Amino acid sequence: MLTSDRSVATDKTTTAWFAGVAVGLVGTLGLALAVGSAGHPDTAAGIVTGGMLVLVLAAAARWRSASAPDRAGTAARIAAGRPDERDVRVHQATLSVVGAVAIVLSGLSSAATFVDVDAAVIVRTMPFLLVLTMVCAFVVVNRRT
Amino acid sequence: MRNEIRRLREMHDLTQAALGAKIGVSRQTINSLETGKYDPSLPLAFTIARHFGLSIEEIFHVDE
């Protein structure tokens, strides 16, 4: 890769990272506003807290990967939008596991509604299960790659 | 796939972080390459070979 190519690639990843943060910010506030105006202020507060926590962690990861690149881990580089090719492979493998688990969970959830499990409980539990899956898959893939 | 990266790095008196910085990858990636956990892309293999002034075949060996 030529130096000019690398700087263009860096510019693109920087733009993509800031775009991602902006979308996350607007999405979080928009969702919180919608949920809050529907009469669920506590849930809206939770959405804002969770969303802002993720954005702050992403900003901290970006700062860490810039100030101490030697000590930044795979997750920090991915969250910072500065992954190398191994980080990209770990990220893709992790998300492929999450995708496969999501298909299985959606099937099980569908079946669960037939045995009188509350659909709202299923829908609200699903994101937490997928995040848990992502964390576990990331740890395993990162250690093995 | 086996490789000679650790031997070459030590011969050039480089740390994993220093080699990673020179070829544009992280210290963890160098460590994973050296321990055989990760096989590099073709562009990265070329970059590593060019850095040490060798051919890809002299650095990377397919396990038979």
PDB file of C-alpha atoms in Angstrom:
ATOM      1  CA  MET A   1       0.000   0.000   0.000  1.00  0.00           C
ATOM      2  CA  LEU A   2       1.414   3.405  -0.932  1.00  0.00           C
ATOM      3  CA  THR A   3       1.651   6.103   1.729  1.00  0.00           C
ATOM      4  CA  SER A   4      -0.955   8.195  -0.098  1.00  0.00           C
ATOM      5  CA  ASP A   5      -3.286   5.163  -0.278  1.00  0.00           C
ATOM      6  CA  ARG A   6      -2.848   4.607   3.461  1.00  0.00           C
ATOM      7  CA  SER A   7      -3.650   8.230   4.285  1.00  0.00           C
ATOM      8  CA  VAL A   8      -6.766   8.072   2.092  1.00  0.00           C
ATOM      9  CA  ALA A   9      -7.802   4.872   3.884  1.00  0.00           C
ATOM     10  CA  THR A  10      -7.178   6.557   7.266  1.00  0.00           C
ATOM     11  CA  ASP A  11      -9.278   9.544   6.222  1.00  0.00           C
ATOM     12  CA  LYS A  12     -12.098   7.204   5.207  1.00  0.00           C
ATOM     13  CA  THR A  13     -12.021   5.258   8.479  1.00  0.00           C
ATOM     14  CA  THR A  14     -11.938   8.515  10.458  1.00  0.00           C
ATOM     15  CA  THR A  15     -14.945   9.801   8.536  1.00  0.00           C
ATOM     16  CA  ALA A  16     -16.734   6.464   8.987  1.00  0.00           C
ATOM     17  CA  TRP A  17     -16.034   6.508  12.738  1.00  0.00           C
ATOM     18  CA  PHE A  18     -17.375  10.038  13.208  1.00  0.00           C
ATOM     19  CA  ALA A  19     -20.375   9.201  11.009  1.00  0.00           C
ATOM     20  CA  GLY A  20     -21.020   6.123  13.148  1.00  0.00           C
ATOM     21  CA  VAL A  21     -20.854   8.151  16.356  1.00  0.00           C
ATOM     22  CA  ALA A  22     -23.181  10.787  14.892  1.00  0.00           C
ATOM     23  CA  VAL A  23     -25.682   8.126  13.793  1.00  0.00           C
ATOM     24  CA  GLY A  24     -25.433   6.505  17.232  1.00  0.00           C
ATOM     25  CA  LEU A  25     -26.038   9.829  18.966  1.00  0.00           C
ATOM     26  CA  VAL A  26     -29.026  10.769  16.797  1.00  0.00           C
ATOM     27  CA  GLY A  27     -30.416   7.221  17.001  1.00  0.00           C
ATOM     28  CA  THR A  28     -30.093   7.100  20.788  1.00  0.00           C
ATOM     29  CA  LEU A  29     -31.717  10.480  21.333  1.00  0.00           C
ATOM     30  CA  GLY A  30     -34.426   9.817  18.745  1.00  0.00           C
ATOM     31  CA  LEU A  31     -35.300   6.450  20.246  1.00  0.00           C
ATOM     32  CA  ALA A  32     -35.284   7.872  23.769  1.00  0.00           C
ATOM     33  CA  LEU A  33     -37.537  10.724  22.658  1.00  0.00           C
ATOM     34  CA  ALA A  34     -39.975   8.317  20.993  1.00  0.00           C
ATOM     35  CA  VAL A  35     -40.066   5.957  23.978  1.00  0.00           C
ATOM     36  CA  GLY A  36     -40.294   8.850  26.447  1.00  0.00           C
ATOM     37  CA  SER A  37     -43.163  10.508  24.600  1.00  0.00           C
ATOM     38  CA  ALA A  38     -44.970   7.143  24.558  1.00  0.00           C
ATOM     39  CA  GLY A  39     -45.114   7.284  28.378  1.00  0.00           C
ATOM     40  CA  HIS A  40     -42.015   5.322  29.403  1.00  0.00           C
ATOM     41  CA  PRO A  41     -39.634   7.923  30.898  1.00  0.00           C
ATOM     42  CA  ASP A  42     -37.579   5.378  32.869  1.00  0.00           C
ATOM     43  CA  THR A  43     -36.947   3.305  29.767  1.00  0.00           C
ATOM     44  CA  ALA A  44     -36.041   6.467  27.838  1.00  0.00           C
ATOM     45  CA  ALA A  45     -33.538   7.378  30.549  1.00  0.00           C
ATOM     46  CA  GLY A  46     -32.086   3.884  30.316  1.00  0.00           C
ATOM     47  CA  ILE A  47     -31.737   4.213  26.544  1.00  0.00           C
ATOM     48  CA  VAL A  48     -29.929   7.543  26.915  1.00  0.00           C
ATOM     49  CA  THR A  49     -27.649   6.152  29.639  1.00  0.00           C
ATOM     50  CA  GLY A  50     -26.808   2.997  27.681  1.00  0.00           C
ATOM     51  CA  GLY A  51     -26.352   4.815  24.393  1.00  0.00           C
ATOM     52  CA  MET A  52     -24.135   7.500  25.888  1.00  0.00           C
ATOM     53  CA  LEU A  53     -22.086   4.870  27.710  1.00  0.00           C
ATOM     54  CA  VAL A  54     -21.384   3.094  24.406  1.00  0.00           C
ATOM     55  CA  LEU A  55     -20.448   6.377  22.714  1.00  0.00           C
ATOM     56  CA  VAL A  56     -18.171   7.413  25.584  1.00  0.00           C
ATOM     57  CA  LEU A  57     -16.493   3.988  25.502  1.00  0.00           C
ATOM     58  CA  ALA A  58     -15.964   4.337  21.735  1.00  0.00           C
ATOM     59  CA  ALA A  59     -14.419   7.788  22.248  1.00  0.00           C
ATOM     60  CA  ALA A  60     -12.195   6.426  25.051  1.00  0.00           C
ATOM     61  CA  ALA A  61     -11.102   3.560  22.785  1.00  0.00           C
ATOM     62  CA  ARG A  62     -10.225   5.994  20.027  1.00  0.00           C
ATOM     63  CA  TRP A  63      -8.241   8.147  22.432  1.00  0.00           C
ATOM     64  CA  ARG A  64      -6.421   5.120  23.835  1.00  0.00           C
ATOM     65  CA  SER A  65      -5.588   3.659  20.428  1.00  0.00           C
ATOM     66  CA  ALA A  66      -4.125   7.039  19.415  1.00  0.00           C
ATOM     67  CA  SER A  67      -2.245   7.848  22.622  1.00  0.00           C
ATOM     68  CA  ALA A  68      -0.952   4.340  23.432  1.00  0.00           C
ATOM     69  CA  PRO A  69      -1.277   2.185  20.299  1.00  0.00           C
ATOM     70  CA  ASP A  70       1.076  -0.489  21.702  1.00  0.00           C
ATOM     71  CA  ARG A  71      -1.201  -1.101  24.666  1.00  0.00           C
ATOM     72  CA  ALA A  72      -4.544  -0.818  22.861  1.00  0.00           C
ATOM     73  CA  GLY A  73      -6.254  -4.169  22.471  1.00  0.00           C
ATOM     74  CA  THR A  74      -8.215  -5.604  19.577  1.00  0.00           C
ATOM     75  CA  ALA A  75     -11.550  -4.342  20.926  1.00  0.00           C
ATOM     76  CA  ALA A  76     -10.176  -0.831  21.449  1.00  0.00           C
ATOM     77  CA  ARG A  77      -8.849  -0.635  17.887  1.00  0.00           C
ATOM     78  CA  ILE A  78     -12.140  -1.896  16.455  1.00  0.00           C
ATOM     79  CA  ALA A  79     -14.193   0.536  18.563  1.00  0.00           C
ATOM     80  CA  ALA A  80     -11.780   3.319  17.610  1.00  0.00           C
ATOM     81  CA  GLY A  81     -12.243   2.609  13.909  1.00  0.00           C
ATOM     82  CA  ARG A  82      -8.527   1.793  13.535  1.00  0.00           C
ATOM     83  CA  PRO A  83      -8.434  -1.981  13.085  1.00  0.00           C
ATOM     84  CA  ASP A  84      -5.631  -3.826  11.313  1.00  0.00           C
ATOM     85  CA  GLU A  85      -6.367  -6.855   9.166  1.00  0.00           C
ATOM     86  CA  ARG A  86      -6.356  -9.349  12.069  1.00  0.00           C
ATOM     87  CA  ASP A  87      -8.752  -7.115  14.022  1.00  0.00           C
ATOM     88  CA  VAL A  88     -11.069  -7.051  11.007  1.00  0.00           C
ATOM     89  CA  ARG A  89     -10.972 -10.836  10.820  1.00  0.00           C
ATOM     90  CA  VAL A  90     -11.757 -11.151  14.557  1.00  0.00           C
ATOM     91  CA  HIS A  91     -14.604  -8.658  14.154  1.00  0.00           C
ATOM     92  CA  GLN A  92     -16.077 -10.479  11.155  1.00  0.00           C
ATOM     93  CA  ALA A  93     -15.810 -13.893  12.811  1.00  0.00           C
ATOM     94  CA  THR A  94     -17.471 -12.528  15.965  1.00  0.00           C
ATOM     95  CA  LEU A  95     -20.351 -11.006  14.032  1.00  0.00           C
ATOM     96  CA  SER A  96     -20.840 -14.178  12.009  1.00  0.00           C
ATOM     97  CA  VAL A  97     -21.317 -16.091  15.280  1.00  0.00           C
ATOM     98  CA  VAL A  98     -23.786 -13.435  16.476  1.00  0.00           C
ATOM     99  CA  GLY A  99     -25.695 -13.722  13.185  1.00  0.00           C
ATOM    100  CA  ALA A 100     -25.905 -17.508  13.410  1.00  0.00           C
ATOM    101  CA  VAL A 101     -27.027 -17.356  17.053  1.00  0.00           C
ATOM    102  CA  ALA A 102     -29.615 -14.688  16.170  1.00  0.00           C
ATOM    103  CA  ILE A 103     -31.201 -17.042  13.628  1.00  0.00           C
ATOM    104  CA  VAL A 104     -31.374 -19.850  16.184  1.00  0.00           C
ATOM    105  CA  LEU A 105     -32.718 -17.513  18.896  1.00  0.00           C
ATOM    106  CA  SER A 106     -35.386 -16.116  16.602  1.00  0.00           C
ATOM    107  CA  GLY A 107     -36.574 -19.650  15.867  1.00  0.00           C
ATOM    108  CA  LEU A 108     -36.611 -20.562  19.551  1.00  0.00           C
ATOM    109  CA  SER A 109     -38.400 -17.305  20.375  1.00  0.00           C
ATOM    110  CA  SER A 110     -41.028 -18.024  17.793  1.00  0.00           C
ATOM    111  CA  ALA A 111     -41.546 -21.485  19.268  1.00  0.00           C
ATOM    112  CA  ALA A 112     -41.643 -20.042  22.799  1.00  0.00           C
ATOM    113  CA  THR A 113     -44.653 -17.886  21.954  1.00  0.00           C
ATOM    114  CA  PHE A 114     -46.594 -21.102  21.326  1.00  0.00           C
ATOM    115  CA  VAL A 115     -45.972 -22.262  24.893  1.00  0.00           C
ATOM    116  CA  ASP A 116     -47.365 -19.065  26.387  1.00  0.00           C
ATOM    117  CA  VAL A 117     -44.135 -17.189  26.991  1.00  0.00           C
ATOM    118  CA  ASP A 118     -44.798 -13.451  26.947  1.00  0.00           C
ATOM    119  CA  ALA A 119     -43.656 -12.073  23.574  1.00  0.00           C
ATOM    120  CA  ALA A 120     -42.634  -8.754  25.150  1.00  0.00           C
ATOM    121  CA  VAL A 121     -40.275 -10.572  27.499  1.00  0.00           C
ATOM    122  CA  ILE A 122     -38.724 -12.432  24.562  1.00  0.00           C
ATOM    123  CA  VAL A 123     -38.216  -9.274  22.513  1.00  0.00           C
ATOM    124  CA  ARG A 124     -36.692  -7.397  25.446  1.00  0.00           C
ATOM    125  CA  THR A 125     -34.394 -10.271  26.377  1.00  0.00           C
ATOM    126  CA  MET A 126     -33.090 -10.839  22.855  1.00  0.00           C
ATOM    127  CA  PRO A 127     -30.708  -7.827  22.660  1.00  0.00           C
ATOM    128  CA  PHE A 128     -29.069  -8.775  25.953  1.00  0.00           C
ATOM    129  CA  LEU A 129     -28.594 -12.368  24.798  1.00  0.00           C
ATOM    130  CA  LEU A 130     -27.068 -11.173  21.535  1.00  0.00           C
ATOM    131  CA  VAL A 131     -24.712  -8.762  23.304  1.00  0.00           C
ATOM    132  CA  LEU A 132     -23.690 -11.601  25.657  1.00  0.00           C
ATOM    133  CA  THR A 133     -23.131 -13.824  22.621  1.00  0.00           C
ATOM    134  CA  MET A 134     -21.022 -11.134  20.984  1.00  0.00           C
ATOM    135  CA  VAL A 135     -18.822 -10.689  24.060  1.00  0.00           C
ATOM    136  CA  CYS A 136     -18.291 -14.438  24.500  1.00  0.00           C
ATOM    137  CA  ALA A 137     -17.641 -14.981  20.781  1.00  0.00           C
ATOM    138  CA  PHE A 138     -15.203 -12.066  20.691  1.00  0.00           C
ATOM    139  CA  VAL A 139     -13.194 -13.401  23.635  1.00  0.00           C
ATOM    140  CA  VAL A 140     -12.954 -16.881  22.112  1.00  0.00           C
ATOM    141  CA  VAL A 141     -12.164 -15.709  18.555  1.00  0.00           C
ATOM    142  CA  ASN A 142      -9.642 -13.143  19.770  1.00  0.00           C
ATOM    143  CA  ARG A 143      -7.772 -15.771  21.789  1.00  0.00           C
ATOM    144  CA  ARG A 144      -7.739 -18.257  18.931  1.00  0.00           C
ATOM    145  CA  THR A 145      -6.777 -15.850  16.148  1.00  0.00           C
TER     146      THR A 145
ATOM    147  CA  MET B   1       1.318 -22.365   7.946  1.00  0.00           C
ATOM    148  CA  ARG B   2       4.746 -21.986   9.536  1.00  0.00           C
ATOM    149  CA  ASN B   3       6.844 -18.853   9.184  1.00  0.00           C
ATOM    150  CA  GLU B   4      10.223 -17.368  10.003  1.00  0.00           C
ATOM    151  CA  ILE B   5       8.973 -14.045  11.347  1.00  0.00           C
ATOM    152  CA  ARG B   6      10.161 -14.527  14.930  1.00  0.00           C
ATOM    153  CA  ARG B   7      13.646 -15.592  13.812  1.00  0.00           C
ATOM    154  CA  LEU B   8      13.920 -12.689  11.355  1.00  0.00           C
ATOM    155  CA  ARG B   9      12.579 -10.187  13.879  1.00  0.00           C
ATOM    156  CA  GLU B  10      15.057 -11.293  16.525  1.00  0.00           C
ATOM    157  CA  MET B  11      17.872 -11.291  13.943  1.00  0.00           C
ATOM    158  CA  HIS B  12      17.030  -7.639  13.204  1.00  0.00           C
ATOM    159  CA  ASP B  13      16.786  -6.913  16.937  1.00  0.00           C
ATOM    160  CA  LEU B  14      13.193  -5.718  16.734  1.00  0.00           C
ATOM    161  CA  THR B  15      10.425  -6.013  19.299  1.00  0.00           C
ATOM    162  CA  GLN B  16       6.992  -7.207  18.174  1.00  0.00           C
ATOM    163  CA  ALA B  17       5.664  -3.677  18.631  1.00  0.00           C
ATOM    164  CA  ALA B  18       8.505  -2.170  16.604  1.00  0.00           C
ATOM    165  CA  LEU B  19       8.035  -4.620  13.733  1.00  0.00           C
ATOM    166  CA  GLY B  20       4.288  -4.047  13.850  1.00  0.00           C
ATOM    167  CA  ALA B  21       4.780  -0.280  13.672  1.00  0.00           C
ATOM    168  CA  LYS B  22       7.104  -0.644  10.689  1.00  0.00           C
ATOM    169  CA  ILE B  23       4.686  -2.754   8.654  1.00  0.00           C
ATOM    170  CA  GLY B  24       1.472  -1.113   9.842  1.00  0.00           C
ATOM    171  CA  VAL B  25      -0.097  -3.764  12.082  1.00  0.00           C
ATOM    172  CA  SER B  26      -0.511  -4.188  15.827  1.00  0.00           C
ATOM    173  CA  ARG B  27       1.808  -5.983  18.235  1.00  0.00           C
ATOM    174  CA  GLN B  28      -0.928  -8.588  18.750  1.00  0.00           C
ATOM    175  CA  THR B  29      -0.991  -9.323  15.032  1.00  0.00           C
ATOM    176  CA  ILE B  30       2.769  -9.917  14.986  1.00  0.00           C
ATOM    177  CA  ASN B  31       2.394 -12.197  18.013  1.00  0.00           C
ATOM    178  CA  SER B  32      -0.421 -14.139  16.341  1.00  0.00           C
ATOM    179  CA  LEU B  33       1.625 -14.497  13.151  1.00  0.00           C
ATOM    180  CA  GLU B  34       4.641 -15.766  15.073  1.00  0.00           C
ATOM    181  CA  THR B  35       2.618 -18.296  17.037  1.00  0.00           C
ATOM    182  CA  GLY B  36       0.883 -19.518  13.887  1.00  0.00           C
ATOM    183  CA  LYS B  37      -2.592 -18.540  15.087  1.00  0.00           C
ATOM    184  CA  TYR B  38      -3.116 -16.153  12.213  1.00  0.00           C
ATOM    185  CA  ASP B  39      -2.174 -16.432   8.538  1.00  0.00           C
ATOM    186  CA  PRO B  40      -1.580 -13.048   6.904  1.00  0.00           C
ATOM    187  CA  SER B  41      -3.323 -11.734   3.826  1.00  0.00           C
ATOM    188  CA  LEU B  42      -1.289 -11.767   0.629  1.00  0.00           C
ATOM    189  CA  PRO B  43      -0.640  -7.987   0.776  1.00  0.00           C
ATOM    190  CA  LEU B  44       0.621  -8.283   4.365  1.00  0.00           C
ATOM    191  CA  ALA B  45       2.802 -11.268   3.442  1.00  0.00           C
ATOM    192  CA  PHE B  46       4.324  -9.197   0.624  1.00  0.00           C
ATOM    193  CA  THR B  47       4.866  -6.272   3.008  1.00  0.00           C
ATOM    194  CA  ILE B  48       6.635  -8.518   5.529  1.00  0.00           C
ATOM    195  CA  ALA B  49       8.771 -10.135   2.823  1.00  0.00           C
ATOM    196  CA  ARG B  50       9.697  -6.755   1.361  1.00  0.00           C
ATOM    197  CA  HIS B  51      10.578  -5.444   4.816  1.00  0.00           C
ATOM    198  CA  PHE B  52      13.098  -8.238   5.377  1.00  0.00           C
ATOM    199  CA  GLY B  53      14.322  -8.189   1.761  1.00  0.00           C
ATOM    200  CA  LEU B  54      13.238 -11.777   1.157  1.00  0.00           C
ATOM    201  CA  SER B  55      10.651 -13.583  -0.934  1.00  0.00           C
ATOM    202  CA  ILE B  56       7.377 -14.840   0.534  1.00  0.00           C
ATOM    203  CA  GLU B  57       8.519 -18.441   0.027  1.00  0.00           C
ATOM    204  CA  GLU B  58      11.582 -17.815   2.178  1.00  0.00           C
ATOM    205  CA  ILE B  59       9.426 -16.638   5.088  1.00  0.00           C
ATOM    206  CA  PHE B  60       6.215 -18.645   4.870  1.00  0.00           C
ATOM    207  CA  HIS B  61       6.068 -22.435   4.579  1.00  0.00           C
ATOM    208  CA  VAL B  62       2.945 -24.492   4.030  1.00  0.00           C
ATOM    209  CA  ASP B  63       2.521 -27.335   6.529  1.00  0.00           C
ATOM    210  CA  GLU B  64       2.639 -30.619   4.616  1.00  0.00           C
TER     211      GLU B  64
END
